Amino acid sequence: ADQVGAANAPIQLSVTNLTVVTDAGSNHGDLFLREADGISTLDLQAGTANVTLALTEGSLLDSDSNVDITAFSATLSADDADDSGDTVGSAAIALQTAVGALTVTTSAGSKHGDQFLSETDGLAAVSLNAAAANITLTLTRGSLLDTDTDTDITAAMLLVNLQDTDDQGEAVGSLENPIQTAVEDLTVLTNAGNVHGDQFLSENAALTQLLLLAGPSSVPLPLTSGSLEDSDGDLDITAFAATLHLTATGTTVGSQTNALQTSVDQLTVRNSGTQFLVELDHLSAVSLKAD
């Protein structure tokens, strides 16, 4: 299969609008590209091959509603040589992908860049690093999965929204391989449609804001470091069953001024500190252990 560039010698570009097509025939070609100063319109079609695109400086944007990258895997980075906090996608128009594996890095320099991403058909592997910036990831349909043991998403704020347009009850993570996050503000929505999806998450830092909406599905959330708090007065977890396990010593769940608010049937909370909880309806099963 013919390809564009190579891993050790990407094609060097200085363009505003970029279109590359390598999906002709039955054997598709990889893309290895480096852009000097940002992209405002993007169309990369690699079929079942892979896309690697690095921006030396500038943001990676696209203004239309079409899929921007079609590939087996996409690896995108904003190297931010001018330290201006360059982004991937924008709040108005997310970068749209149709890939199986997605890696996006906007953590270079001292001013990190936000990521606005929209995937059409599920992810089997994900690695998103925005450091102290924010990530918004929407999946039109399909689950958000990853099978390795690495941290999958690093950001200050993370919003994951499974729109579930095929109404299959698609999940975030799996029991064997939860999605591993390192964020401060976590929102995960799997309550779209008629069949809702489970959320299997593992958080590697303290949480200061939380919103998990899973409808009548399950939410197991272990925290390996820090407490679980939320400063607003809104509902924090909606699910059939919620299991919260804080493994660090001296941690709290909720606070005296802002209790963690749940709307669940079954609630399990384990930590070694105080628990402040408010359930909005009733509980058919409860297990609270603060030792």
PDB file of C-alpha atoms in Angstrom:
ATOM      1  CA  ALA A   1       0.000   0.000   0.000  1.00  0.00           C
ATOM      2  CA  ASP A   2       1.312   3.412  -0.952  1.00  0.00           C
ATOM      3  CA  GLN A   3       1.680   5.828   1.929  1.00  0.00           C
ATOM      4  CA  VAL A   4       2.337   9.511   2.523  1.00  0.00           C
ATOM      5  CA  GLY A   5       5.484  10.157   4.516  1.00  0.00           C
ATOM      6  CA  ALA A   6       7.155   7.786   6.949  1.00  0.00           C
ATOM      7  CA  ALA A   7       7.371   7.451  10.704  1.00  0.00           C
ATOM      8  CA  ASN A   8      10.921   8.855  10.760  1.00  0.00           C
ATOM      9  CA  ALA A   9      10.347  11.316   7.912  1.00  0.00           C
ATOM     10  CA  PRO A  10       6.852  12.833   7.904  1.00  0.00           C
ATOM     11  CA  ILE A  11       5.774  15.071   5.037  1.00  0.00           C
ATOM     12  CA  GLN A  12       6.411  18.654   6.158  1.00  0.00           C
ATOM     13  CA  LEU A  13       3.589  21.082   5.379  1.00  0.00           C
ATOM     14  CA  SER A  14       2.739  24.748   5.750  1.00  0.00           C
ATOM     15  CA  VAL A  15      -0.902  24.954   4.675  1.00  0.00           C
ATOM     16  CA  THR A  16      -4.245  26.192   5.944  1.00  0.00           C
ATOM     17  CA  ASN A  17      -6.490  23.581   4.309  1.00  0.00           C
ATOM     18  CA  LEU A  18      -5.337  19.967   4.208  1.00  0.00           C
ATOM     19  CA  THR A  19      -6.857  17.017   2.304  1.00  0.00           C
ATOM     20  CA  VAL A  20      -5.046  13.692   1.928  1.00  0.00           C
ATOM     21  CA  VAL A  21      -6.645  10.508   0.545  1.00  0.00           C
ATOM     22  CA  THR A  22      -4.945   7.075   0.705  1.00  0.00           C
ATOM     23  CA  ASP A  23      -7.971   4.765   0.890  1.00  0.00           C
ATOM     24  CA  ALA A  24      -8.139   3.757  -2.774  1.00  0.00           C
ATOM     25  CA  GLY A  25      -8.027   0.038  -3.591  1.00  0.00           C
ATOM     26  CA  SER A  26      -8.019  -2.782  -1.046  1.00  0.00           C
ATOM     27  CA  ASN A  27      -4.716  -1.939   0.720  1.00  0.00           C
ATOM     28  CA  HIS A  28      -4.793   1.499   2.276  1.00  0.00           C
ATOM     29  CA  GLY A  29      -1.798   3.701   3.030  1.00  0.00           C
ATOM     30  CA  ASP A  30      -0.629   5.284   6.278  1.00  0.00           C
ATOM     31  CA  LEU A  31      -0.245   9.049   6.652  1.00  0.00           C
ATOM     32  CA  PHE A  32       2.694  10.674   8.455  1.00  0.00           C
ATOM     33  CA  LEU A  33       2.326  14.443   8.437  1.00  0.00           C
ATOM     34  CA  ARG A  34       3.770  17.487  10.212  1.00  0.00           C
ATOM     35  CA  GLU A  35       2.169  20.918   9.814  1.00  0.00           C
ATOM     36  CA  ALA A  36       4.029  24.124  10.654  1.00  0.00           C
ATOM     37  CA  ASP A  37       1.382  26.609  11.760  1.00  0.00           C
ATOM     38  CA  GLY A  38      -2.149  25.305  12.290  1.00  0.00           C
ATOM     39  CA  ILE A  39      -4.959  23.922  10.144  1.00  0.00           C
ATOM     40  CA  SER A  40      -8.418  25.419   9.660  1.00  0.00           C
ATOM     41  CA  THR A  41      -9.890  22.768   7.289  1.00  0.00           C
ATOM     42  CA  LEU A  42      -9.055  19.060   7.449  1.00  0.00           C
ATOM     43  CA  ASP A  43      -9.988  15.940   5.477  1.00  0.00           C
ATOM     44  CA  LEU A  44      -7.805  12.848   5.966  1.00  0.00           C
ATOM     45  CA  GLN A  45      -9.074   9.570   4.496  1.00  0.00           C
ATOM     46  CA  ALA A  46      -6.830   6.581   5.245  1.00  0.00           C
ATOM     47  CA  GLY A  47      -9.472   3.832   5.363  1.00  0.00           C
ATOM     48  CA  THR A  48      -8.082   0.924   7.387  1.00  0.00           C
ATOM     49  CA  ALA A  49      -4.600   2.470   7.660  1.00  0.00           C
ATOM     50  CA  ASN A  50      -3.215   4.867  10.271  1.00  0.00           C
ATOM     51  CA  VAL A  51      -2.893   8.639  10.561  1.00  0.00           C
ATOM     52  CA  THR A  52      -0.159  10.490  12.449  1.00  0.00           C
ATOM     53  CA  LEU A  53      -0.453  14.281  12.378  1.00  0.00           C
ATOM     54  CA  ALA A  54       1.699  16.657  14.440  1.00  0.00           C
ATOM     55  CA  LEU A  55       1.338  20.441  14.483  1.00  0.00           C
ATOM     56  CA  THR A  56       4.505  22.340  15.376  1.00  0.00           C
ATOM     57  CA  GLU A  57       2.366  25.283  16.432  1.00  0.00           C
ATOM     58  CA  GLY A  58      -1.217  26.395  15.856  1.00  0.00           C
ATOM     59  CA  SER A  59      -4.540  24.649  16.440  1.00  0.00           C
ATOM     60  CA  LEU A  60      -6.118  21.747  14.559  1.00  0.00           C
ATOM     61  CA  LEU A  61      -9.561  22.930  13.458  1.00  0.00           C
ATOM     62  CA  ASP A  62     -12.271  22.227  10.904  1.00  0.00           C
ATOM     63  CA  SER A  63     -15.352  24.312  10.201  1.00  0.00           C
ATOM     64  CA  ASP A  64     -17.665  21.856   8.389  1.00  0.00           C
ATOM     65  CA  SER A  65     -19.915  19.073   9.708  1.00  0.00           C
ATOM     66  CA  ASN A  66     -18.209  16.214   7.838  1.00  0.00           C
ATOM     67  CA  VAL A  67     -15.970  13.510   9.302  1.00  0.00           C
ATOM     68  CA  ASP A  68     -12.461  14.949   9.353  1.00  0.00           C
ATOM     69  CA  ILE A  69     -10.357  11.807   9.873  1.00  0.00           C
ATOM     70  CA  THR A  70     -11.173   8.263   8.744  1.00  0.00           C
ATOM     71  CA  ALA A  71      -8.585   5.632   9.734  1.00  0.00           C
ATOM     72  CA  PHE A  72      -7.896   2.564  11.831  1.00  0.00           C
ATOM     73  CA  SER A  73      -6.010   4.758  14.292  1.00  0.00           C
ATOM     74  CA  ALA A  74      -5.283   8.461  14.600  1.00  0.00           C
ATOM     75  CA  THR A  75      -2.416  10.009  16.568  1.00  0.00           C
ATOM     76  CA  LEU A  76      -2.696  13.792  16.831  1.00  0.00           C
ATOM     77  CA  SER A  77      -0.487  16.261  18.660  1.00  0.00           C
ATOM     78  CA  ALA A  78      -0.322  20.026  19.034  1.00  0.00           C
ATOM     79  CA  ASP A  79       3.318  20.618  19.979  1.00  0.00           C
ATOM     80  CA  ASP A  80       2.568  24.316  20.676  1.00  0.00           C
ATOM     81  CA  ALA A  81       6.010  25.759  19.937  1.00  0.00           C
ATOM     82  CA  ASP A  82       4.682  29.280  20.591  1.00  0.00           C
ATOM     83  CA  ASP A  83       3.182  28.242  23.954  1.00  0.00           C
ATOM     84  CA  SER A  84      -0.249  29.729  23.176  1.00  0.00           C
ATOM     85  CA  GLY A  85      -2.439  26.829  24.313  1.00  0.00           C
ATOM     86  CA  ASP A  86      -3.304  25.494  20.857  1.00  0.00           C
ATOM     87  CA  THR A  87      -6.413  23.321  20.691  1.00  0.00           C
ATOM     88  CA  VAL A  88      -7.728  20.321  18.792  1.00  0.00           C
ATOM     89  CA  GLY A  89     -11.240  21.150  17.640  1.00  0.00           C
ATOM     90  CA  SER A  90     -13.254  24.012  19.082  1.00  0.00           C
ATOM     91  CA  ALA A  91     -16.258  24.473  21.363  1.00  0.00           C
ATOM     92  CA  ALA A  92     -18.341  25.425  18.316  1.00  0.00           C
ATOM     93  CA  ILE A  93     -17.236  22.534  16.059  1.00  0.00           C
ATOM     94  CA  ALA A  94     -15.506  19.432  17.425  1.00  0.00           C
ATOM     95  CA  LEU A  95     -12.925  17.548  15.388  1.00  0.00           C
ATOM     96  CA  GLN A  96     -14.847  14.593  13.946  1.00  0.00           C
ATOM     97  CA  THR A  97     -13.243  11.165  13.657  1.00  0.00           C
ATOM     98  CA  ALA A  98     -14.167   7.691  12.449  1.00  0.00           C
ATOM     99  CA  VAL A  99     -11.374   5.603  13.958  1.00  0.00           C
ATOM    100  CA  GLY A 100     -10.891   2.594  16.207  1.00  0.00           C
ATOM    101  CA  ALA A 101      -8.023   4.004  18.286  1.00  0.00           C
ATOM    102  CA  LEU A 102      -7.505   7.672  19.150  1.00  0.00           C
ATOM    103  CA  THR A 103      -4.508   9.421  20.690  1.00  0.00           C
ATOM    104  CA  VAL A 104      -4.549  13.208  21.153  1.00  0.00           C
ATOM    105  CA  THR A 105      -1.886  15.219  22.998  1.00  0.00           C
ATOM    106  CA  THR A 106      -2.209  18.936  23.796  1.00  0.00           C
ATOM    107  CA  SER A 107      -0.057  18.970  26.943  1.00  0.00           C
ATOM    108  CA  ALA A 108       3.096  20.575  25.514  1.00  0.00           C
ATOM    109  CA  GLY A 109       4.489  23.805  26.950  1.00  0.00           C
ATOM    110  CA  SER A 110       3.184  25.673  29.978  1.00  0.00           C
ATOM    111  CA  LYS A 111      -0.210  26.671  28.504  1.00  0.00           C
ATOM    112  CA  HIS A 112      -2.087  23.532  27.589  1.00  0.00           C
ATOM    113  CA  GLY A 113      -4.746  23.203  24.897  1.00  0.00           C
ATOM    114  CA  ASP A 114      -8.353  22.035  25.117  1.00  0.00           C
ATOM    115  CA  GLN A 115      -9.632  19.079  23.100  1.00  0.00           C
ATOM    116  CA  PHE A 116     -13.076  18.982  21.472  1.00  0.00           C
ATOM    117  CA  LEU A 117     -13.600  15.587  19.858  1.00  0.00           C
ATOM    118  CA  SER A 118     -16.510  13.711  18.291  1.00  0.00           C
ATOM    119  CA  GLU A 119     -16.221  10.026  17.299  1.00  0.00           C
ATOM    120  CA  THR A 120     -18.818   8.434  15.013  1.00  0.00           C
ATOM    121  CA  ASP A 121     -18.690   4.751  15.935  1.00  0.00           C
ATOM    122  CA  GLY A 122     -16.977   3.864  19.218  1.00  0.00           C
ATOM    123  CA  LEU A 123     -13.371   3.583  20.359  1.00  0.00           C
ATOM    124  CA  ALA A 124     -11.457   0.415  21.226  1.00  0.00           C
ATOM    125  CA  ALA A 125      -8.400   2.326  22.478  1.00  0.00           C
ATOM    126  CA  VAL A 126      -8.042   5.881  23.744  1.00  0.00           C
ATOM    127  CA  SER A 127      -5.234   8.078  25.052  1.00  0.00           C
ATOM    128  CA  LEU A 128      -6.058  11.761  25.580  1.00  0.00           C
ATOM    129  CA  ASN A 129      -3.681  14.094  27.406  1.00  0.00           C
ATOM    130  CA  ALA A 130      -4.585  17.758  27.873  1.00  0.00           C
ATOM    131  CA  ALA A 131      -2.718  18.175  31.195  1.00  0.00           C
ATOM    132  CA  ALA A 132      -4.343  21.203  32.903  1.00  0.00           C
ATOM    133  CA  ALA A 133      -6.754  21.956  30.029  1.00  0.00           C
ATOM    134  CA  ASN A 134     -10.182  20.467  29.282  1.00  0.00           C
ATOM    135  CA  ILE A 135     -11.469  17.578  27.157  1.00  0.00           C
ATOM    136  CA  THR A 136     -14.932  17.110  25.659  1.00  0.00           C
ATOM    137  CA  LEU A 137     -15.422  13.732  23.955  1.00  0.00           C
ATOM    138  CA  THR A 138     -18.709  12.806  22.269  1.00  0.00           C
ATOM    139  CA  LEU A 139     -19.445   9.391  20.764  1.00  0.00           C
ATOM    140  CA  THR A 140     -22.362   9.402  18.325  1.00  0.00           C
ATOM    141  CA  ARG A 141     -22.711   5.661  18.815  1.00  0.00           C
ATOM    142  CA  GLY A 142     -20.534   2.856  20.144  1.00  0.00           C
ATOM    143  CA  SER A 143     -18.746   2.312  23.445  1.00  0.00           C
ATOM    144  CA  LEU A 144     -15.640   3.972  24.863  1.00  0.00           C
ATOM    145  CA  LEU A 145     -13.181   1.169  25.650  1.00  0.00           C
ATOM    146  CA  ASP A 146      -9.477   0.632  26.304  1.00  0.00           C
ATOM    147  CA  THR A 147      -7.662  -2.572  27.274  1.00  0.00           C
ATOM    148  CA  ASP A 148      -4.252  -1.355  28.482  1.00  0.00           C
ATOM    149  CA  THR A 149      -3.294  -0.467  32.073  1.00  0.00           C
ATOM    150  CA  ASP A 150      -2.184   3.120  31.367  1.00  0.00           C
ATOM    151  CA  THR A 151      -4.043   6.278  32.294  1.00  0.00           C
ATOM    152  CA  ASP A 152      -6.421   6.868  29.396  1.00  0.00           C
ATOM    153  CA  ILE A 153      -7.457  10.501  29.901  1.00  0.00           C
ATOM    154  CA  THR A 154      -5.615  13.330  31.674  1.00  0.00           C
ATOM    155  CA  ALA A 155      -7.230  16.765  31.975  1.00  0.00           C
ATOM    156  CA  ALA A 156      -8.543  19.359  34.404  1.00  0.00           C
ATOM    157  CA  MET A 157     -12.130  18.813  33.216  1.00  0.00           C
ATOM    158  CA  LEU A 158     -13.482  15.824  31.310  1.00  0.00           C
ATOM    159  CA  LEU A 159     -16.897  15.510  29.681  1.00  0.00           C
ATOM    160  CA  VAL A 160     -17.729  12.170  28.024  1.00  0.00           C
ATOM    161  CA  ASN A 161     -21.087  11.940  26.282  1.00  0.00           C
ATOM    162  CA  LEU A 162     -22.320   8.706  24.676  1.00  0.00           C
ATOM    163  CA  GLN A 163     -25.237   9.748  22.474  1.00  0.00           C
ATOM    164  CA  ASP A 164     -26.082   6.094  21.682  1.00  0.00           C
ATOM    165  CA  THR A 165     -27.970   6.876  18.477  1.00  0.00           C
ATOM    166  CA  ASP A 166     -28.382   3.135  17.761  1.00  0.00           C
ATOM    167  CA  ASP A 167     -29.942   2.615  21.236  1.00  0.00           C
ATOM    168  CA  GLN A 168     -27.656  -0.297  22.214  1.00  0.00           C
ATOM    169  CA  GLY A 169     -26.895   0.741  25.791  1.00  0.00           C
ATOM    170  CA  GLU A 170     -23.239   1.373  25.040  1.00  0.00           C
ATOM    171  CA  ALA A 171     -20.793   1.607  27.925  1.00  0.00           C
ATOM    172  CA  VAL A 172     -17.798   3.562  29.127  1.00  0.00           C
ATOM    173  CA  GLY A 173     -15.091   1.043  30.002  1.00  0.00           C
ATOM    174  CA  SER A 174     -15.660  -2.564  31.003  1.00  0.00           C
ATOM    175  CA  LEU A 175     -15.536  -4.523  34.250  1.00  0.00           C
ATOM    176  CA  GLU A 176     -12.122  -5.955  33.316  1.00  0.00           C
ATOM    177  CA  ASN A 177     -10.746  -2.726  31.864  1.00  0.00           C
ATOM    178  CA  PRO A 178     -12.218   0.482  33.308  1.00  0.00           C
ATOM    179  CA  ILE A 179     -11.446   3.800  31.656  1.00  0.00           C
ATOM    180  CA  GLN A 180      -8.665   5.293  33.766  1.00  0.00           C
ATOM    181  CA  THR A 181      -8.822   9.033  34.315  1.00  0.00           C
ATOM    182  CA  ALA A 182      -6.684  11.644  36.054  1.00  0.00           C
ATOM    183  CA  VAL A 183      -8.972  14.676  36.233  1.00  0.00           C
ATOM    184  CA  GLU A 184     -10.436  17.096  38.775  1.00  0.00           C
ATOM    185  CA  ASP A 185     -13.878  17.579  37.228  1.00  0.00           C
ATOM    186  CA  LEU A 186     -15.572  14.457  35.802  1.00  0.00           C
ATOM    187  CA  THR A 187     -18.827  14.272  33.837  1.00  0.00           C
ATOM    188  CA  VAL A 188     -19.894  11.035  32.126  1.00  0.00           C
ATOM    189  CA  LEU A 189     -23.270  10.648  30.408  1.00  0.00           C
ATOM    190  CA  THR A 190     -24.558   7.222  29.306  1.00  0.00           C
ATOM    191  CA  ASN A 191     -28.279   7.855  29.802  1.00  0.00           C
ATOM    192  CA  ALA A 192     -29.278   8.679  26.220  1.00  0.00           C
ATOM    193  CA  GLY A 193     -31.976   6.666  24.445  1.00  0.00           C
ATOM    194  CA  ASN A 194     -34.032   3.837  25.909  1.00  0.00           C
ATOM    195  CA  VAL A 195     -31.206   1.409  26.773  1.00  0.00           C
ATOM    196  CA  HIS A 196     -28.657   3.008  29.082  1.00  0.00           C
ATOM    197  CA  GLY A 197     -24.991   2.119  29.431  1.00  0.00           C
ATOM    198  CA  ASP A 198     -22.843   1.156  32.405  1.00  0.00           C
ATOM    199  CA  GLN A 199     -19.869   3.253  33.462  1.00  0.00           C
ATOM    200  CA  PHE A 200     -16.665   1.509  34.533  1.00  0.00           C
ATOM    201  CA  LEU A 201     -14.227   4.187  35.669  1.00  0.00           C
ATOM    202  CA  SER A 202     -11.063   4.415  37.735  1.00  0.00           C
ATOM    203  CA  GLU A 203      -9.936   7.870  38.883  1.00  0.00           C
ATOM    204  CA  ASN A 204      -6.271   8.441  39.735  1.00  0.00           C
ATOM    205  CA  ALA A 205      -6.619  11.851  41.409  1.00  0.00           C
ATOM    206  CA  ALA A 206      -8.964  13.688  43.775  1.00  0.00           C
ATOM    207  CA  LEU A 207     -12.293  14.852  42.357  1.00  0.00           C
ATOM    208  CA  THR A 208     -13.685  18.317  43.102  1.00  0.00           C
ATOM    209  CA  GLN A 209     -16.677  18.079  40.715  1.00  0.00           C
ATOM    210  CA  LEU A 210     -18.712  15.039  39.667  1.00  0.00           C
ATOM    211  CA  LEU A 211     -21.691  14.254  37.442  1.00  0.00           C
ATOM    212  CA  LEU A 212     -22.371  10.649  36.436  1.00  0.00           C
ATOM    213  CA  LEU A 213     -25.694   9.971  34.698  1.00  0.00           C
ATOM    214  CA  ALA A 214     -26.216   6.302  33.818  1.00  0.00           C
ATOM    215  CA  GLY A 215     -29.995   5.931  34.089  1.00  0.00           C
ATOM    216  CA  PRO A 216     -30.898   2.425  35.351  1.00  0.00           C
ATOM    217  CA  SER A 217     -27.330   1.126  34.835  1.00  0.00           C
ATOM    218  CA  SER A 218     -24.316   0.680  37.112  1.00  0.00           C
ATOM    219  CA  VAL A 219     -21.509   3.033  38.145  1.00  0.00           C
ATOM    220  CA  PRO A 220     -18.472   1.527  39.888  1.00  0.00           C
ATOM    221  CA  LEU A 221     -15.954   4.304  40.633  1.00  0.00           C
ATOM    222  CA  PRO A 222     -12.723   3.576  42.511  1.00  0.00           C
ATOM    223  CA  LEU A 223     -10.472   6.519  43.425  1.00  0.00           C
ATOM    224  CA  THR A 224      -6.843   5.599  43.996  1.00  0.00           C
ATOM    225  CA  SER A 225      -5.841   9.049  45.292  1.00  0.00           C
ATOM    226  CA  GLY A 226      -7.646  11.807  47.139  1.00  0.00           C
ATOM    227  CA  SER A 227     -11.213  12.582  48.176  1.00  0.00           C
ATOM    228  CA  LEU A 228     -14.478  12.743  46.247  1.00  0.00           C
ATOM    229  CA  GLU A 229     -16.221  16.092  46.575  1.00  0.00           C
ATOM    230  CA  ASP A 230     -18.637  18.271  44.617  1.00  0.00           C
ATOM    231  CA  SER A 231     -19.229  21.951  45.278  1.00  0.00           C
ATOM    232  CA  ASP A 232     -22.586  22.509  43.573  1.00  0.00           C
ATOM    233  CA  GLY A 233     -26.065  21.718  44.867  1.00  0.00           C
ATOM    234  CA  ASP A 234     -27.045  19.520  41.908  1.00  0.00           C
ATOM    235  CA  LEU A 235     -27.542  15.782  41.653  1.00  0.00           C
ATOM    236  CA  ASP A 236     -24.172  14.027  41.259  1.00  0.00           C
ATOM    237  CA  ILE A 237     -24.943  10.378  40.414  1.00  0.00           C
ATOM    238  CA  THR A 238     -27.964   8.778  38.748  1.00  0.00           C
ATOM    239  CA  ALA A 239     -27.807   4.999  38.340  1.00  0.00           C
ATOM    240  CA  PHE A 240     -29.311   1.696  39.428  1.00  0.00           C
ATOM    241  CA  ALA A 241     -26.228   0.881  41.483  1.00  0.00           C
ATOM    242  CA  ALA A 242     -23.286   3.080  42.490  1.00  0.00           C
ATOM    243  CA  THR A 243     -20.115   1.728  44.093  1.00  0.00           C
ATOM    244  CA  LEU A 244     -17.551   4.266  45.343  1.00  0.00           C
ATOM    245  CA  HIS A 245     -14.255   3.001  46.731  1.00  0.00           C
ATOM    246  CA  LEU A 246     -11.589   5.463  47.906  1.00  0.00           C
ATOM    247  CA  THR A 247      -8.370   3.611  48.647  1.00  0.00           C
ATOM    248  CA  ALA A 248      -6.177   6.473  49.957  1.00  0.00           C
ATOM    249  CA  THR A 249      -6.137   7.083  53.718  1.00  0.00           C
ATOM    250  CA  GLY A 250      -8.026   9.950  55.332  1.00  0.00           C
ATOM    251  CA  THR A 251     -10.330  10.622  52.385  1.00  0.00           C
ATOM    252  CA  THR A 252     -13.838  12.075  52.470  1.00  0.00           C
ATOM    253  CA  VAL A 253     -16.907  11.575  50.311  1.00  0.00           C
ATOM    254  CA  GLY A 254     -18.820  14.830  49.978  1.00  0.00           C
ATOM    255  CA  SER A 255     -18.473  17.587  52.541  1.00  0.00           C
ATOM    256  CA  GLN A 256     -20.502  19.030  55.390  1.00  0.00           C
ATOM    257  CA  THR A 257     -21.588  21.964  53.219  1.00  0.00           C
ATOM    258  CA  ASN A 258     -22.088  19.965  49.995  1.00  0.00           C
ATOM    259  CA  ALA A 259     -23.050  16.339  50.470  1.00  0.00           C
ATOM    260  CA  LEU A 260     -22.678  13.956  47.533  1.00  0.00           C
ATOM    261  CA  GLN A 261     -26.170  13.655  46.051  1.00  0.00           C
ATOM    262  CA  THR A 262     -27.336  10.368  44.546  1.00  0.00           C
ATOM    263  CA  SER A 263     -30.442   8.967  42.903  1.00  0.00           C
ATOM    264  CA  VAL A 264     -29.791   5.224  43.000  1.00  0.00           C
ATOM    265  CA  ASP A 265     -31.373   1.974  44.189  1.00  0.00           C
ATOM    266  CA  GLN A 266     -28.183   0.410  45.525  1.00  0.00           C
ATOM    267  CA  LEU A 267     -25.335   2.351  47.134  1.00  0.00           C
ATOM    268  CA  THR A 268     -21.939   1.121  48.306  1.00  0.00           C
ATOM    269  CA  VAL A 269     -19.329   3.526  49.684  1.00  0.00           C
ATOM    270  CA  ARG A 270     -15.919   2.575  51.106  1.00  0.00           C
ATOM    271  CA  ASN A 271     -13.333   5.019  52.428  1.00  0.00           C
ATOM    272  CA  SER A 272     -11.195   5.729  55.489  1.00  0.00           C
ATOM    273  CA  GLY A 273     -12.746   9.099  56.373  1.00  0.00           C
ATOM    274  CA  THR A 274     -16.070  10.857  56.692  1.00  0.00           C
ATOM    275  CA  GLN A 275     -19.019  10.372  54.342  1.00  0.00           C
ATOM    276  CA  PHE A 276     -21.592  13.075  53.607  1.00  0.00           C
ATOM    277  CA  LEU A 277     -24.377  11.616  51.454  1.00  0.00           C
ATOM    278  CA  VAL A 278     -27.896  12.575  50.369  1.00  0.00           C
ATOM    279  CA  GLU A 279     -30.131  10.055  48.539  1.00  0.00           C
ATOM    280  CA  LEU A 280     -33.041  11.671  46.696  1.00  0.00           C
ATOM    281  CA  ASP A 281     -35.435   8.717  46.634  1.00  0.00           C
ATOM    282  CA  HIS A 282     -34.987   5.390  48.401  1.00  0.00           C
ATOM    283  CA  LEU A 283     -32.432   2.603  48.723  1.00  0.00           C
ATOM    284  CA  SER A 284     -33.144  -1.100  48.264  1.00  0.00           C
ATOM    285  CA  ALA A 285     -29.571  -2.027  49.241  1.00  0.00           C
ATOM    286  CA  VAL A 286     -26.931  -0.052  51.103  1.00  0.00           C
ATOM    287  CA  SER A 287     -23.399  -0.707  52.356  1.00  0.00           C
ATOM    288  CA  LEU A 288     -21.458   2.195  53.890  1.00  0.00           C
ATOM    289  CA  LYS A 289     -18.070   1.646  55.476  1.00  0.00           C
ATOM    290  CA  ALA A 290     -15.892   4.522  56.714  1.00  0.00           C
ATOM    291  CA  ASP A 291     -13.001   3.078  58.701  1.00  0.00           C
TER     292      ASP A 291
END
